[in-house]
Amino acid sequence: MNMMVFEYGEDIIIVDCGVMFPEPELLGVDIVIPDLTYLRDRRDHVRAIVLTHGHEDHIGGLPYVLEELDVPVYGTAFTLALAKSRLEEHGLAEGAVLREMKPKAPFRVGPFQIEFIHLTHSIIDSGALAITTPVGTVIHTGDFKFDPTPTDGRTSDLHTLANYGQRDVLALFSDSTNVERPGMTPSERGVRERFAEIMAEAHGRLVVTCFSTSLHRMQIVADLASEHKRRLCFIGRSMHRNSEIALQMGRLRVPAGVLVAPEDLKDLPRDRVVLVVAGSQGEPLSAMARIAVDSHRWVTLEPGDEVVISARVIPGNEKAIFRMMDHLYRRGAHVHYQDGNQPPVHVSGHGSIEELRLMLNLVRPKYFTPVHGEYRQLARHKEMAEQGSAVSGGTFLLESGNVLEFDGVGARLGEPVPVGHVYIDTGSLEEVGEVVLKERRRISEDGIVVPILAINKHTGELETLPEIVSRGFVHLDNAGDLMESARQVVLKTLEKSKPEEAGDWGMVKDKIRSSLRKFFDQELGKRPMIMPVVLEV
Amino acid sequence: MNMMVFEYGEDIIIVDCGVMFPEPELLGVDIVIPDLTYLRDRRDHVRAIVLTHGHEDHIGGLPYVLEELDVPVYGTAFTLALAKSRLEEHGLAEGAVLREMKPKAPFRVGPFQIEFIHLTHSIIDSGALAITTPVGTVIHTGDFKFDPTPTDGRTSDLHTLANYGQRDVLALFSDSTNVERPGMTPSERGVRERFAEIMAEAHGRLVVTCFSTSLHRMQIVADLASEHKRRLCFIGRSMHRNSEIALQMGRLRVPAGVLVAPEDLKDLPRDRVVLVVAGSQGEPLSAMARIAVDSHRWVTLEPGDEVVISARVIPGNEKAIFRMMDHLYRRGAHVHYQDGNQPPVHVSGHGSIEELRLMLNLVRPKYFTPVHGEYRQLARHKEMAEQGSAVSGGTFLLESGNVLEFDGVGARLGEPVPVGHVYIDTGSLEEVGEVVLKERRRISEDGIVVPILAINKHTGELETLPEIVSRGFVHLDNAGDLMESARQVVLKTLEKSKPEEAGDWGMVKDKIRSSLRKFFDQELGKRPMIMPVVLEV
């Protein structure tokens, strides 16, 4: 959920606008976006959103943020194409102002001069931003690796980084994801060898699943498909959409007659096709997950088919991916995944330690701040920078909401600003509040009990015995006796109430809640949510 | 959740009796045990439970299973000591019959002759079982590695395995956990070098967290503590309990004057102590998790302290562990974990490919079945066995509930038997049914709405306007208007009911449920659980 705000005077630009996917404990929440309170209070000062690249955790929040902040969005051609398709899904593409930025073509937004510097990553058209204001230039790397042989031949623009490094760079904000990995990350081209081996030996269907933004991977499979005379098919909504976009833009090159539509797969021999399928994280409704449990409309697997899982396991997705792999084995498929065997079926899109060091040594900033990583990774990246000699001024470890202030004198932490998570329930496109979430969690753990009192509004006396309904709490078989005892508890509580209490239904409810809580705790060791209702009849 | 049943004629023995920890989606469930239906129906034929070793996923189900099956439990001395302490917690130690088994001392249980064969693992006193019946001998490896230098000097009993291999072994059931790892797993002693480096360089407190059954790790830390003149303290309930058990049994050796109680830590200089702490998986209530967020009663961390996480990340625990690590970095501690740096801070307790091959070649079984692993690991282990020459008869991949039958002629799959999960809510020591779980999940996703109708029992008419209560559904701020509209929906549904429907409250409830479901779906795109209540007053 990346979002960074740069502010000079009163003017603001936002770098990236991501979403996060919720933990399973956040029930009924589909995605998480940043809390915009700080920006909402300054909406008139926000000049632009600038995107470093097109991954979901950098652009996925756009539809929600643009609803609140009506500002132009800058990005490279492919990034904007992905952003536009996302906005179209939300019916927001019409009103959005999308402005393409290009390498070596600085542009101005208010007091900011911004230059996009192309860097390699697992997605194409990705890069860093050099942002210059009267107090100096800061460089935000975005996500990067220094890939010497990207599949599109567009290597990282070391020269522009070097040029900035020869002038004064005030601060560097650098990707920390792979600070724990020694050496250099292999090139995107590094998976080609293994893919080629697998394709050469495959006697059945070949299925490759990867992120649907992995154009490098898609290009490698497309090239191998035409070499090995297999037809190529993209499966899954996002895979289909992104491959269409890339083909139209000329960023994915597939020879004529190689592509085939999913519905025509059935007419082709199994050893004459290769499928590139969305759902590498085992997402339950994804094409790959459906194929694994044999419930996909067009694609089935048979013993002897080959499946390549060409993606990392995003923390939190382990169980879903492992379950999917088990199902693939049950289909009889042979599964290739990141098990340490070489050459690799997947390479990371983020630079390892030596690449992070190279970035530091090229840019030679006065101040350094690690970004994009968990706290432990930021801490290690900061430590690494302090051990080297590239940083002349100082290092800062920032967490969400922290503010770093620069002026002619130096840099220092400012007062933190409000930040947080906003939970989105996409079923209704509605924010889910913290209170609702807490209630859901409580109910889901110990159930809910609703004691109902029907009171004669004239006499103030009970009209009937209290009713007690419950859900998610005990088996109905066992519930009878227990609920009978609970009714007696409610009755006794009412009988023992003093007259002045009995007239105060708020107080009666509290007493009932507390006596039932005690009762269920003693009887069952449970603490359901207790929600007394008083009906005057 | 390991449990395997061996049956000859009508007699049954059970090997291992484990628990599993639930996925986060299983709300309010604390542990999962095997469904005992098959055994319950044959309870008079069950002769014994035999434990291969003392890990939770092999002994944790004992308290639940012994409540139903009153049979003797066989295990090695340390395994039984852990089992006993678990049974004591449940007040079941008195009635339990625990029988110690020793290596090279076969014993009979009904028609079964059982020999325990000592093998190395991450826990001491672990091993395989050779089970002989008139149709032949089967060997169940338990969890194992071939550690050439275990800290207690008790290496794997290769000779007894070799002796069985020279006779006819009908079948081998072998641990598959590390079939994806090439080579040999390093010795338990392998972490000593790194621990020693860290301790030699530590200037502050040193904290090591590992599984509380990792006696090898605990012994290494104890030895280093006395070398480096640090006092040793065990922190956390399970760590304290297991170290006490091991000390009493002479299986953990700590020189006099080295141990210190948690409450005395405050009197010692920070660089003169080393703590061994429970909670390596970031379990929210564990000692380590508390220390990480600075809420432990006796232990605080300061910048410059060192923390060693000497455990693997069990799939599913990634986020909890990463969160804990972030908190440790926030405390300013330096954290050592499995990041690929050598020498390792953790080694696996399970044998890698070459050890699995060695087991196969030593035992040379007629039939082979991989056990203990996910489906993909079982599939790979089976494939590996088929590639070698050790197995003369055939291989079988079994899933839970599958039956493998042997007789004088050969082996074949039998009819599957009922198996499954039983969810235990330890708060009440009560099983949670599937229905309750489904309700909890449903409620937790979209909330609950309770429309309440108070009906005059004489006239059959509504006494008051319908009341509607809800939880986990919408913010109370927005609820007013919505609930008012919902009341109107209920009223209209009642008005439109035909007279014969209106007298049938079951039907009225159904109609209300369906009209409210439609209403909330249209208005909010949500499907809360709707639970109409009719009160006759």
GROMACS .gro file of N, CA and C in nm, chain A residues 338-424:
model
  261
  338GLN      N    1   0.939  -2.281  -0.724
  338GLN     CA    2   1.063  -2.232  -0.665
  338GLN      C    3   1.105  -2.322  -0.550
  339ASP      N    4   1.172  -2.433  -0.581
  339ASP     CA    5   1.211  -2.526  -0.475
  339ASP      C    6   1.362  -2.527  -0.459
  340GLY      N    7   1.428  -2.428  -0.518
  340GLY     CA    8   1.573  -2.421  -0.505
  340GLY      C    9   1.645  -2.481  -0.623
  341ASN      N   10   1.574  -2.558  -0.706
  341ASN     CA   11   1.638  -2.615  -0.824
  341ASN      C   12   1.679  -2.505  -0.922
  342GLN      N   13   1.791  -2.525  -0.990
  342GLN     CA   14   1.842  -2.430  -1.087
  342GLN      C   15   1.836  -2.489  -1.227
  343PRO      N   16   1.827  -2.411  -1.335
  343PRO     CA   17   1.797  -2.268  -1.334
  343PRO      C   18   1.658  -2.239  -1.276
  344PRO      N   19   1.636  -2.116  -1.233
  344PRO     CA   20   1.512  -2.085  -1.160
  344PRO      C   21   1.389  -2.076  -1.250
  345VAL      N   22   1.271  -2.105  -1.192
  345VAL     CA   23   1.144  -2.080  -1.263
  345VAL      C   24   1.091  -1.940  -1.232
  346HIS      N   25   1.157  -1.875  -1.135
  346HIS     CA   26   1.115  -1.738  -1.100
  346HIS      C   27   1.236  -1.660  -1.053
  347VAL      N   28   1.240  -1.533  -1.088
  347VAL     CA   29   1.343  -1.445  -1.031
  347VAL      C   30   1.272  -1.323  -0.972
  348SER      N   31   1.333  -1.264  -0.874
  348SER     CA   32   1.273  -1.149  -0.808
  348SER      C   33   1.284  -1.025  -0.895
  349GLY      N   34   1.192  -0.933  -0.878
  349GLY     CA   35   1.197  -0.806  -0.950
  349GLY      C   36   1.272  -0.698  -0.875
  350HIS      N   37   1.317  -0.732  -0.753
  350HIS     CA   38   1.382  -0.631  -0.669
  350HIS      C   39   1.531  -0.659  -0.658
  351GLY      N   40   1.609  -0.553  -0.655
  351GLY     CA   41   1.754  -0.567  -0.646
  351GLY      C   42   1.799  -0.621  -0.511
  352SER      N   43   1.904  -0.704  -0.514
  352SER     CA   44   1.964  -0.757  -0.391
  352SER      C   45   2.069  -0.659  -0.338
  353ILE      N   46   2.138  -0.700  -0.231
  353ILE     CA   47   2.227  -0.608  -0.160
  353ILE      C   48   2.322  -0.532  -0.252
  354GLU      N   49   2.386  -0.603  -0.344
  354GLU     CA   50   2.487  -0.533  -0.425
  354GLU      C   51   2.423  -0.429  -0.517
  355GLU      N   52   2.301  -0.453  -0.557
  355GLU     CA   53   2.231  -0.353  -0.639
  355GLU      C   54   2.190  -0.232  -0.556
  356LEU      N   55   2.153  -0.258  -0.430
  356LEU     CA   56   2.118  -0.146  -0.341
  356LEU      C   57   2.243  -0.062  -0.314
  357ARG      N   58   2.357  -0.131  -0.299
  357ARG     CA   59   2.483  -0.058  -0.278
  357ARG      C   60   2.519   0.025  -0.401
  358LEU      N   61   2.498  -0.034  -0.519
  358LEU     CA   62   2.527   0.037  -0.643
  358LEU      C   63   2.441   0.162  -0.654
  359MET      N   64   2.312   0.150  -0.620
  359MET     CA   65   2.224   0.267  -0.623
  359MET      C   66   2.278   0.377  -0.531
  360LEU      N   67   2.316   0.337  -0.410
  360LEU     CA   68   2.370   0.436  -0.315
  360LEU      C   69   2.497   0.502  -0.371
  361ASN      N   70   2.584   0.422  -0.429
  361ASN     CA   71   2.711   0.476  -0.477
  361ASN      C   72   2.696   0.560  -0.603
  362LEU      N   73   2.593   0.531  -0.683
  362LEU     CA   74   2.568   0.614  -0.800
  362LEU      C   75   2.509   0.749  -0.759
  363VAL      N   76   2.415   0.746  -0.668
  363VAL     CA   77   2.339   0.868  -0.635
  363VAL      C   78   2.411   0.954  -0.531
  364ARG      N   79   2.487   0.892  -0.443
  364ARG     CA   80   2.562   0.965  -0.339
  364ARG      C   81   2.482   1.076  -0.273
  365PRO      N   82   2.371   1.040  -0.208
  365PRO     CA   83   2.284   1.144  -0.152
  365PRO      C   84   2.339   1.199  -0.021
  366LYS      N   85   2.291   1.318   0.014
  366LYS     CA   86   2.325   1.371   0.146
  366LYS      C   87   2.251   1.290   0.253
  367TYR      N   88   2.123   1.271   0.233
  367TYR     CA   89   2.043   1.195   0.330
  367TYR      C   90   1.985   1.070   0.265
  368PHE      N   91   1.961   0.970   0.349
  368PHE     CA   92   1.911   0.844   0.295
  368PHE      C   93   1.795   0.792   0.379
  369THR      N   94   1.691   0.746   0.310
  369THR     CA   95   1.577   0.685   0.378
  369THR      C   96   1.534   0.559   0.303
  370PRO      N   97   1.540   0.443   0.369
  370PRO     CA   98   1.492   0.320   0.305
  370PRO      C   99   1.340   0.324   0.295
  371VAL      N  100   1.287   0.281   0.182
  371VAL     CA  101   1.141   0.270   0.168
  371VAL      C  102   1.107   0.131   0.114
  372HIS      N  103   0.979   0.103   0.105
  372HIS     CA  104   0.929  -0.021   0.045
  372HIS      C  105   0.991  -0.146   0.108
  373GLY      N  106   0.937  -0.185   0.222
  373GLY     CA  107   0.981  -0.307   0.289
  373GLY      C  108   0.921  -0.309   0.428
  374GLU      N  109   0.933  -0.425   0.492
  374GLU     CA  110   0.887  -0.430   0.630
  374GLU      C  111   0.992  -0.363   0.719
  375TYR      N  112   0.954  -0.336   0.841
  375TYR     CA  113   1.042  -0.260   0.930
  375TYR      C  114   1.181  -0.323   0.939
  376ARG      N  115   1.184  -0.458   0.949
  376ARG     CA  116   1.315  -0.522   0.962
  376ARG      C  117   1.402  -0.495   0.840
  377GLN      N  118   1.338  -0.488   0.723
  377GLN     CA  119   1.413  -0.464   0.600
  377GLN      C  120   1.460  -0.318   0.593
  378LEU      N  121   1.374  -0.227   0.635
  378LEU     CA  122   1.414  -0.086   0.640
  378LEU      C  123   1.532  -0.070   0.735
  379ALA      N  124   1.522  -0.138   0.851
  379ALA     CA  125   1.629  -0.125   0.951
  379ALA      C  126   1.761  -0.178   0.896
  380ARG      N  127   1.754  -0.289   0.823
  380ARG     CA  128   1.878  -0.346   0.768
  380ARG      C  129   1.934  -0.261   0.655
  381HIS      N  130   1.845  -0.202   0.575
  381HIS     CA  131   1.889  -0.116   0.465
  381HIS      C  132   1.957   0.010   0.521
  382LYS      N  133   1.898   0.065   0.624
  382LYS     CA  134   1.956   0.183   0.689
  382LYS      C  135   2.095   0.151   0.743
  383GLU      N  136   2.106   0.035   0.810
  383GLU     CA  137   2.234  -0.008   0.867
  383GLU      C  138   2.339  -0.024   0.756
  384MET      N  139   2.294  -0.082   0.644
  384MET     CA  140   2.384  -0.102   0.531
  384MET      C  141   2.435   0.031   0.478
  385ALA      N  142   2.343   0.128   0.467
  385ALA     CA  143   2.382   0.260   0.415
  385ALA      C  144   2.482   0.326   0.510
  386GLU      N  145   2.462   0.305   0.639
  386GLU     CA  146   2.551   0.368   0.738
  386GLU      C  147   2.691   0.306   0.734
  387GLN      N  148   2.697   0.178   0.695
  387GLN     CA  149   2.828   0.113   0.688
  387GLN      C  150   2.908   0.161   0.567
  388GLY      N  151   2.840   0.205   0.460
  388GLY     CA  152   2.910   0.251   0.342
  388GLY      C  153   2.950   0.399   0.356
  389SER      N  154   3.004   0.453   0.246
  389SER     CA  155   3.051   0.591   0.253
  389SER      C  156   2.973   0.683   0.160
  390ALA      N  157   2.864   0.632   0.099
  390ALA     CA  158   2.794   0.710  -0.002
  390ALA      C  159   2.712   0.825   0.058
  391VAL      N  160   2.663   0.804   0.181
  391VAL     CA  161   2.571   0.902   0.240
  391VAL      C  162   2.650   0.999   0.327
  392SER      N  163   2.645   1.127   0.292
  392SER     CA  164   2.728   1.224   0.364
  392SER      C  165   2.658   1.288   0.483
  393GLY      N  166   2.522   1.295   0.479
  393GLY     CA  167   2.450   1.370   0.582
  393GLY      C  168   2.397   1.287   0.696
  394GLY      N  169   2.314   1.190   0.664
  394GLY     CA  170   2.254   1.110   0.769
  394GLY      C  171   2.146   1.020   0.714
  395THR      N  172   2.099   0.927   0.797
  395THR     CA  173   1.996   0.833   0.753
  395THR      C  174   1.874   0.844   0.844
  396PHE      N  175   1.759   0.818   0.789
  396PHE     CA  176   1.634   0.825   0.865
  396PHE      C  177   1.550   0.702   0.838
  397LEU      N  178   1.500   0.639   0.942
  397LEU     CA  179   1.407   0.528   0.924
  397LEU      C  180   1.267   0.581   0.951
  398LEU      N  181   1.184   0.583   0.849
  398LEU     CA  182   1.049   0.638   0.862
  398LEU      C  183   0.945   0.526   0.859
  399GLU      N  184   0.843   0.541   0.943
  399GLU     CA  185   0.727   0.453   0.932
  399GLU      C  186   0.610   0.534   0.879
  400SER      N  187   0.504   0.465   0.841
  400SER     CA  188   0.387   0.535   0.787
  400SER      C  189   0.346   0.648   0.879
  401GLY      N  190   0.327   0.765   0.824
  401GLY     CA  191   0.283   0.880   0.903
  401GLY      C  192   0.396   0.968   0.949
  402ASN      N  193   0.520   0.916   0.942
  402ASN     CA  194   0.633   0.999   0.981
  402ASN      C  195   0.658   1.105   0.875
  403VAL      N  196   0.714   1.217   0.918
  403VAL     CA  197   0.740   1.330   0.828
  403VAL      C  198   0.889   1.362   0.835
  404LEU      N  199   0.949   1.379   0.719
  404LEU     CA  200   1.090   1.419   0.713
  404LEU      C  201   1.094   1.557   0.649
  405GLU      N  202   1.153   1.653   0.720
  405GLU     CA  203   1.156   1.791   0.671
  405GLU      C  204   1.296   1.830   0.626
  406PHE      N  205   1.303   1.893   0.511
  406PHE     CA  206   1.431   1.943   0.460
  406PHE      C  207   1.423   2.094   0.446
  407ASP      N  208   1.534   2.163   0.477
  407ASP     CA  209   1.543   2.304   0.444
  407ASP      C  210   1.689   2.336   0.413
  408GLY      N  211   1.723   2.463   0.404
  408GLY     CA  212   1.860   2.497   0.368
  408GLY      C  213   1.962   2.447   0.469
  409VAL      N  214   1.919   2.422   0.590
  409VAL     CA  215   2.013   2.383   0.697
  409VAL      C  216   2.037   2.232   0.700
  410GLY      N  217   1.930   2.156   0.685
  410GLY     CA  218   1.948   2.011   0.695
  410GLY      C  219   1.816   1.938   0.690
  411ALA      N  220   1.811   1.824   0.757
  411ALA     CA  221   1.690   1.740   0.756
  411ALA      C  222   1.659   1.698   0.898
  412ARG      N  223   1.531   1.686   0.928
  412ARG     CA  224   1.491   1.640   1.061
  412ARG      C  225   1.350   1.582   1.054
  413LEU      N  226   1.317   1.498   1.154
  413LEU     CA  227   1.181   1.444   1.162
  413LEU      C  228   1.087   1.554   1.206
  414GLY      N  229   0.972   1.563   1.139
  414GLY     CA  230   0.869   1.658   1.179
  414GLY      C  231   0.762   1.589   1.263
  415GLU      N  232   0.655   1.662   1.288
  415GLU     CA  233   0.542   1.604   1.361
  415GLU      C  234   0.473   1.499   1.273
  416PRO      N  235   0.445   1.381   1.325
  416PRO     CA  236   0.374   1.281   1.244
  416PRO      C  237   0.236   1.329   1.202
  417VAL      N  238   0.188   1.280   1.091
  417VAL     CA  239   0.053   1.314   1.045
  417VAL      C  240  -0.035   1.190   1.054
  418PRO      N  241  -0.168   1.212   1.058
  418PRO     CA  242  -0.256   1.095   1.070
  418PRO      C  243  -0.252   1.006   0.946
  419VAL      N  244  -0.232   0.879   0.967
  419VAL     CA  245  -0.239   0.782   0.858
  419VAL      C  246  -0.312   0.659   0.909
  420GLY      N  247  -0.339   0.565   0.825
  420GLY     CA  248  -0.403   0.443   0.870
  420GLY      C  249  -0.459   0.369   0.753
  421HIS      N  250  -0.538   0.270   0.786
  421HIS     CA  251  -0.595   0.185   0.681
  421HIS      C  252  -0.741   0.219   0.663
  422VAL      N  253  -0.787   0.215   0.540
  422VAL     CA  254  -0.930   0.221   0.515
  422VAL      C  255  -0.968   0.088   0.452
  423TYR      N  256  -1.065   0.022   0.511
  423TYR     CA  257  -1.105  -0.111   0.466
  423TYR      C  258  -1.218  -0.098   0.367
  424ILE      N  259  -1.202  -0.162   0.253
  424ILE     CA  260  -1.304  -0.151   0.150
  424ILE      C  261  -1.368  -0.288   0.129
   0.00000   0.00000   0.00000
